[in-house]
Amino acid sequence: MADNSKTEDTASDSLEAAKNATNKKEKLADQVMQNPQVLAALQERLDNTSLTPSSYIETFPKAVIRRIDALKKLQVKCAHIEAKFYEEVHDLERKYAALYQPLFDKRREFINGEAEPTDAEAEWHSENEDEEKLAGDLKNAVVIDEKAEETNVKGIPDFWFTIFRNVDMLSELVQEYDEPILKHLQDIKVKFSEPGQPMSFSLEFHFGPNDYFSNSVLTKTYKMKSEPDKTDPFSFEGPEIVDCEGCTIDWKKGKNVTVKTIKKKQKHKGRGTVRTITKQVPNDSFFNFFSPIKVSGDGESLDEDSEFTLAADFEIGHFFRERIVPRAVLYFTGEAIEDDDNFEEDEEGEEEELEGEEEGEEEEDAETDPKV
């Protein structure tokens, strides 16, 4: 009887302990569930777990996952075909660049005063033709020696320099001491790599004789890649610039604007004497454009500032190729810039309109909330 009594007491104690533990857990659970921050974190975790595509796919049978893997392999093959497509596009660009070049050569002649356009070549019907006619009539009423004035003007003065000044992306790079040099810029050309060569394009900046450097042409070559990354083939979205090379500028003595001379005092540790030395340090200038950061070939990654500088360099090179060179006159007159600004304003307008709608919804909710 004593043994049975002890057994019953032990069972009773165990049951009571279990009840107490259960009560504590329930009480703790109630406290946790009443905490909004804990609930929000728990809900977010559940949402992320339930809506993650990879976790959703993992629930499929092995046979379905096998078919999905087959689709991925097909996708990689599509990426390689797409890369070939862009290689052929590059060949087409080269072909049509040869067709554009005679027109660009004539453009250069008109800009630099090497030739005068005929009346037929200069005939242009503007949208503001009536206003221009009135302005012309007023001009004709003023007695001026037009012939004497025309003989002093050659070509279109400061054509390319004006484009640099008009385009924000370029004007930010130009320093005051760069301006006299850029006024000697006579032409900018785009050259594509030859058939069978690695994909690339070069920018050629043609300068007239000047007091700053002896080069007649400064070049910048952008190397491109049009093939899927072996480690991440699905990231392929077309050709990308992967590196660039500049050129050596043969500066004349004392004319190198990419460096500046500073004076620095040095104190001798032993004797205590002080001497003044001069040294050259890098200087901000557009012409640093021709001494770009080199992409490391040993796989080492660049620091964040260098990556940003290189990305900006790639963007500028692409802008020269796609916009500035093909549409130079419109950037000179500002018409292309107005088109770009209008496009950006439309995008901003859409964002503001959406924000306004969201604010309106919030206000409406606030008005209907009895707690407010």
Short mmCIF file of N, CA, C and O in Angstrom, two decimals, residues 168-225:
data_model
loop_
_atom_site.label_atom_id
_atom_site.label_comp_id
_atom_site.label_asym_id
_atom_site.label_seq_id
_atom_site.Cartn_x
_atom_site.Cartn_y
_atom_site.Cartn_z
N ASP A 168 25.03 69.14 -69.27
CA ASP A 168 25.43 69.11 -67.86
C ASP A 168 26.47 68.02 -67.58
O ASP A 168 27.43 68.24 -66.84
N MET A 169 26.28 66.85 -68.17
CA MET A 169 27.18 65.73 -67.93
C MET A 169 28.62 66.08 -68.30
O MET A 169 29.58 65.62 -67.67
N LEU A 170 28.79 66.94 -69.32
CA LEU A 170 30.12 67.33 -69.77
C LEU A 170 30.61 68.59 -69.07
O LEU A 170 31.79 68.68 -68.71
N SER A 171 29.72 69.55 -68.88
CA SER A 171 30.13 70.82 -68.28
C SER A 171 30.65 70.63 -66.86
O SER A 171 31.49 71.40 -66.38
N GLU A 172 30.16 69.60 -66.18
CA GLU A 172 30.64 69.31 -64.82
C GLU A 172 32.10 68.90 -64.80
O GLU A 172 32.78 69.04 -63.79
N LEU A 173 32.59 68.39 -65.93
CA LEU A 173 33.98 67.93 -66.01
C LEU A 173 34.94 69.05 -66.42
O LEU A 173 36.14 68.94 -66.21
N VAL A 174 34.40 70.10 -67.04
CA VAL A 174 35.23 71.14 -67.64
C VAL A 174 35.57 72.22 -66.61
O VAL A 174 34.68 72.80 -65.99
N GLN A 175 36.86 72.47 -66.44
CA GLN A 175 37.33 73.54 -65.57
C GLN A 175 37.60 74.79 -66.42
O GLN A 175 37.70 74.72 -67.64
N GLU A 176 37.73 75.91 -65.75
CA GLU A 176 37.93 77.18 -66.46
C GLU A 176 39.18 77.14 -67.34
O GLU A 176 39.18 77.64 -68.47
N TYR A 177 40.24 76.48 -66.85
CA TYR A 177 41.48 76.42 -67.62
C TYR A 177 41.41 75.39 -68.75
O TYR A 177 42.31 75.32 -69.58
N ASP A 178 40.34 74.55 -68.80
CA ASP A 178 40.14 73.64 -69.93
C ASP A 178 39.53 74.35 -71.13
O ASP A 178 39.70 73.91 -72.28
N GLU A 179 38.80 75.42 -70.86
CA GLU A 179 37.99 76.06 -71.91
C GLU A 179 38.82 76.54 -73.11
O GLU A 179 38.43 76.29 -74.26
N PRO A 180 39.95 77.24 -72.90
CA PRO A 180 40.72 77.67 -74.07
C PRO A 180 41.19 76.50 -74.94
O PRO A 180 41.34 76.65 -76.16
N ILE A 181 41.42 75.34 -74.32
CA ILE A 181 41.87 74.17 -75.09
C ILE A 181 40.71 73.61 -75.90
O ILE A 181 40.87 73.30 -77.09
N LEU A 182 39.54 73.48 -75.28
CA LEU A 182 38.38 72.91 -75.97
C LEU A 182 37.91 73.77 -77.13
O LEU A 182 37.22 73.28 -78.03
N LYS A 183 38.27 75.04 -77.12
CA LYS A 183 37.90 75.90 -78.25
C LYS A 183 38.67 75.53 -79.52
O LYS A 183 38.32 75.98 -80.61
N HIS A 184 39.71 74.70 -79.36
CA HIS A 184 40.46 74.21 -80.53
C HIS A 184 39.93 72.87 -81.03
O HIS A 184 40.46 72.32 -82.00
N LEU A 185 38.91 72.31 -80.36
CA LEU A 185 38.33 71.02 -80.76
C LEU A 185 37.56 71.20 -82.07
O LEU A 185 36.64 72.01 -82.16
N GLN A 186 37.93 70.44 -83.09
CA GLN A 186 37.36 70.60 -84.43
C GLN A 186 36.37 69.50 -84.81
O GLN A 186 35.50 69.72 -85.65
N ASP A 187 36.49 68.32 -84.19
CA ASP A 187 35.61 67.23 -84.58
C ASP A 187 35.71 66.11 -83.54
O ASP A 187 36.73 65.96 -82.86
N ILE A 188 34.62 65.33 -83.42
CA ILE A 188 34.63 64.12 -82.61
C ILE A 188 34.08 62.99 -83.49
O ILE A 188 33.01 63.13 -84.08
N LYS A 189 34.80 61.90 -83.55
CA LYS A 189 34.39 60.76 -84.38
C LYS A 189 34.25 59.51 -83.53
O LYS A 189 34.93 59.35 -82.51
N VAL A 190 33.38 58.61 -83.99
CA VAL A 190 33.23 57.30 -83.37
C VAL A 190 33.72 56.25 -84.35
O VAL A 190 33.30 56.23 -85.52
N LYS A 191 34.61 55.39 -83.91
CA LYS A 191 35.14 54.31 -84.75
C LYS A 191 34.83 52.97 -84.09
O LYS A 191 35.07 52.80 -82.89
N PHE A 192 34.30 52.03 -84.87
CA PHE A 192 33.95 50.70 -84.34
C PHE A 192 35.06 49.71 -84.66
O PHE A 192 35.78 49.85 -85.66
N SER A 193 35.18 48.68 -83.84
CA SER A 193 36.20 47.66 -84.05
C SER A 193 35.97 46.94 -85.37
O SER A 193 34.84 46.82 -85.85
N GLU A 194 37.05 46.45 -85.96
CA GLU A 194 36.99 45.77 -87.25
C GLU A 194 36.38 44.38 -87.10
O GLU A 194 36.39 43.79 -86.01
N PRO A 195 35.85 43.82 -88.20
CA PRO A 195 35.30 42.46 -88.15
C PRO A 195 36.33 41.46 -87.64
O PRO A 195 37.51 41.51 -88.01
N GLY A 196 35.90 40.56 -86.78
CA GLY A 196 36.81 39.55 -86.24
C GLY A 196 37.58 40.02 -85.01
O GLY A 196 38.22 39.20 -84.34
N GLN A 197 37.54 41.32 -84.72
CA GLN A 197 38.23 41.85 -83.55
C GLN A 197 37.27 41.87 -82.35
O GLN A 197 36.05 41.88 -82.53
N PRO A 198 37.79 41.88 -81.12
CA PRO A 198 36.91 42.00 -79.95
C PRO A 198 36.05 43.25 -80.05
O PRO A 198 36.50 44.28 -80.56
N MET A 199 34.83 43.17 -79.58
CA MET A 199 33.88 44.27 -79.68
C MET A 199 34.38 45.49 -78.90
O MET A 199 34.72 45.39 -77.72
N SER A 200 34.42 46.63 -79.57
CA SER A 200 34.83 47.88 -78.93
C SER A 200 34.46 49.05 -79.82
O SER A 200 34.07 48.88 -80.97
N PHE A 201 34.57 50.25 -79.25
CA PHE A 201 34.44 51.46 -80.07
C PHE A 201 35.39 52.51 -79.52
O PHE A 201 35.75 52.49 -78.34
N SER A 202 35.83 53.39 -80.38
CA SER A 202 36.79 54.43 -80.00
C SER A 202 36.20 55.80 -80.28
O SER A 202 35.48 56.00 -81.26
N LEU A 203 36.52 56.74 -79.41
CA LEU A 203 36.17 58.15 -79.62
C LEU A 203 37.44 58.88 -80.02
O LEU A 203 38.48 58.76 -79.35
N GLU A 204 37.36 59.62 -81.12
CA GLU A 204 38.51 60.40 -81.58
C GLU A 204 38.19 61.88 -81.47
O GLU A 204 37.22 62.37 -82.06
N PHE A 205 39.00 62.60 -80.70
CA PHE A 205 38.83 64.04 -80.54
C PHE A 205 39.90 64.75 -81.37
O PHE A 205 41.09 64.67 -81.05
N HIS A 206 39.48 65.41 -82.42
CA HIS A 206 40.40 66.06 -83.36
C HIS A 206 40.58 67.53 -82.97
O HIS A 206 39.59 68.28 -82.88
N PHE A 207 41.84 67.92 -82.77
CA PHE A 207 42.15 69.29 -82.35
C PHE A 207 42.98 70.00 -83.43
O PHE A 207 43.80 69.39 -84.11
N GLY A 208 42.73 71.30 -83.55
CA GLY A 208 43.57 72.12 -84.39
C GLY A 208 44.85 72.48 -83.66
O GLY A 208 45.00 72.22 -82.46
N PRO A 209 45.83 73.08 -84.36
CA PRO A 209 47.08 73.48 -83.71
C PRO A 209 46.80 74.39 -82.52
O PRO A 209 45.96 75.29 -82.59
N ASN A 210 47.50 74.14 -81.42
CA ASN A 210 47.27 74.92 -80.20
C ASN A 210 48.54 75.01 -79.39
O ASN A 210 49.53 74.34 -79.68
N ASP A 211 48.50 75.82 -78.34
CA ASP A 211 49.68 76.05 -77.50
C ASP A 211 49.78 75.08 -76.33
O ASP A 211 50.64 75.26 -75.46
N TYR A 212 48.91 74.06 -76.28
CA TYR A 212 48.82 73.21 -75.10
C TYR A 212 49.44 71.83 -75.29
O TYR A 212 50.13 71.33 -74.42
N PHE A 213 49.16 71.17 -76.41
CA PHE A 213 49.77 69.86 -76.67
C PHE A 213 49.99 69.71 -78.17
O PHE A 213 49.39 70.42 -78.99
N SER A 214 50.84 68.75 -78.51
CA SER A 214 51.21 68.57 -79.91
C SER A 214 50.33 67.54 -80.62
O SER A 214 50.39 67.42 -81.85
N ASN A 215 49.52 66.77 -79.86
CA ASN A 215 48.64 65.78 -80.50
C ASN A 215 47.62 66.47 -81.39
O ASN A 215 47.04 67.50 -81.02
N SER A 216 47.36 65.87 -82.53
CA SER A 216 46.25 66.36 -83.36
C SER A 216 44.98 65.58 -83.07
O SER A 216 43.87 66.06 -83.32
N VAL A 217 45.14 64.36 -82.50
CA VAL A 217 43.99 63.52 -82.17
C VAL A 217 44.21 62.89 -80.79
O VAL A 217 45.28 62.34 -80.52
N LEU A 218 43.21 63.00 -79.93
CA LEU A 218 43.22 62.29 -78.65
C LEU A 218 42.17 61.19 -78.72
O LEU A 218 41.05 61.43 -79.20
N THR A 219 42.52 59.99 -78.26
CA THR A 219 41.60 58.85 -78.42
C THR A 219 41.24 58.23 -77.08
O THR A 219 42.01 58.29 -76.12
N LYS A 220 40.07 57.63 -77.05
CA LYS A 220 39.59 56.88 -75.89
C LYS A 220 38.87 55.65 -76.43
O LYS A 220 37.92 55.78 -77.21
N THR A 221 39.31 54.46 -76.05
CA THR A 221 38.73 53.22 -76.55
C THR A 221 37.99 52.50 -75.44
O THR A 221 38.52 52.33 -74.33
N TYR A 222 36.75 52.10 -75.74
CA TYR A 222 35.92 51.37 -74.78
C TYR A 222 35.78 49.93 -75.24
O TYR A 222 35.31 49.66 -76.35
N LYS A 223 36.21 49.02 -74.38
CA LYS A 223 36.11 47.59 -74.68
C LYS A 223 34.78 47.06 -74.18
O LYS A 223 34.35 47.38 -73.07
N MET A 224 34.16 46.22 -75.00
CA MET A 224 32.83 45.72 -74.68
C MET A 224 32.81 44.20 -74.64
O MET A 224 33.68 43.54 -75.21
N LYS A 225 31.80 43.69 -73.97
CA LYS A 225 31.61 42.24 -73.89
C LYS A 225 30.16 41.92 -74.21
O LYS A 225 29.25 42.57 -73.69
#
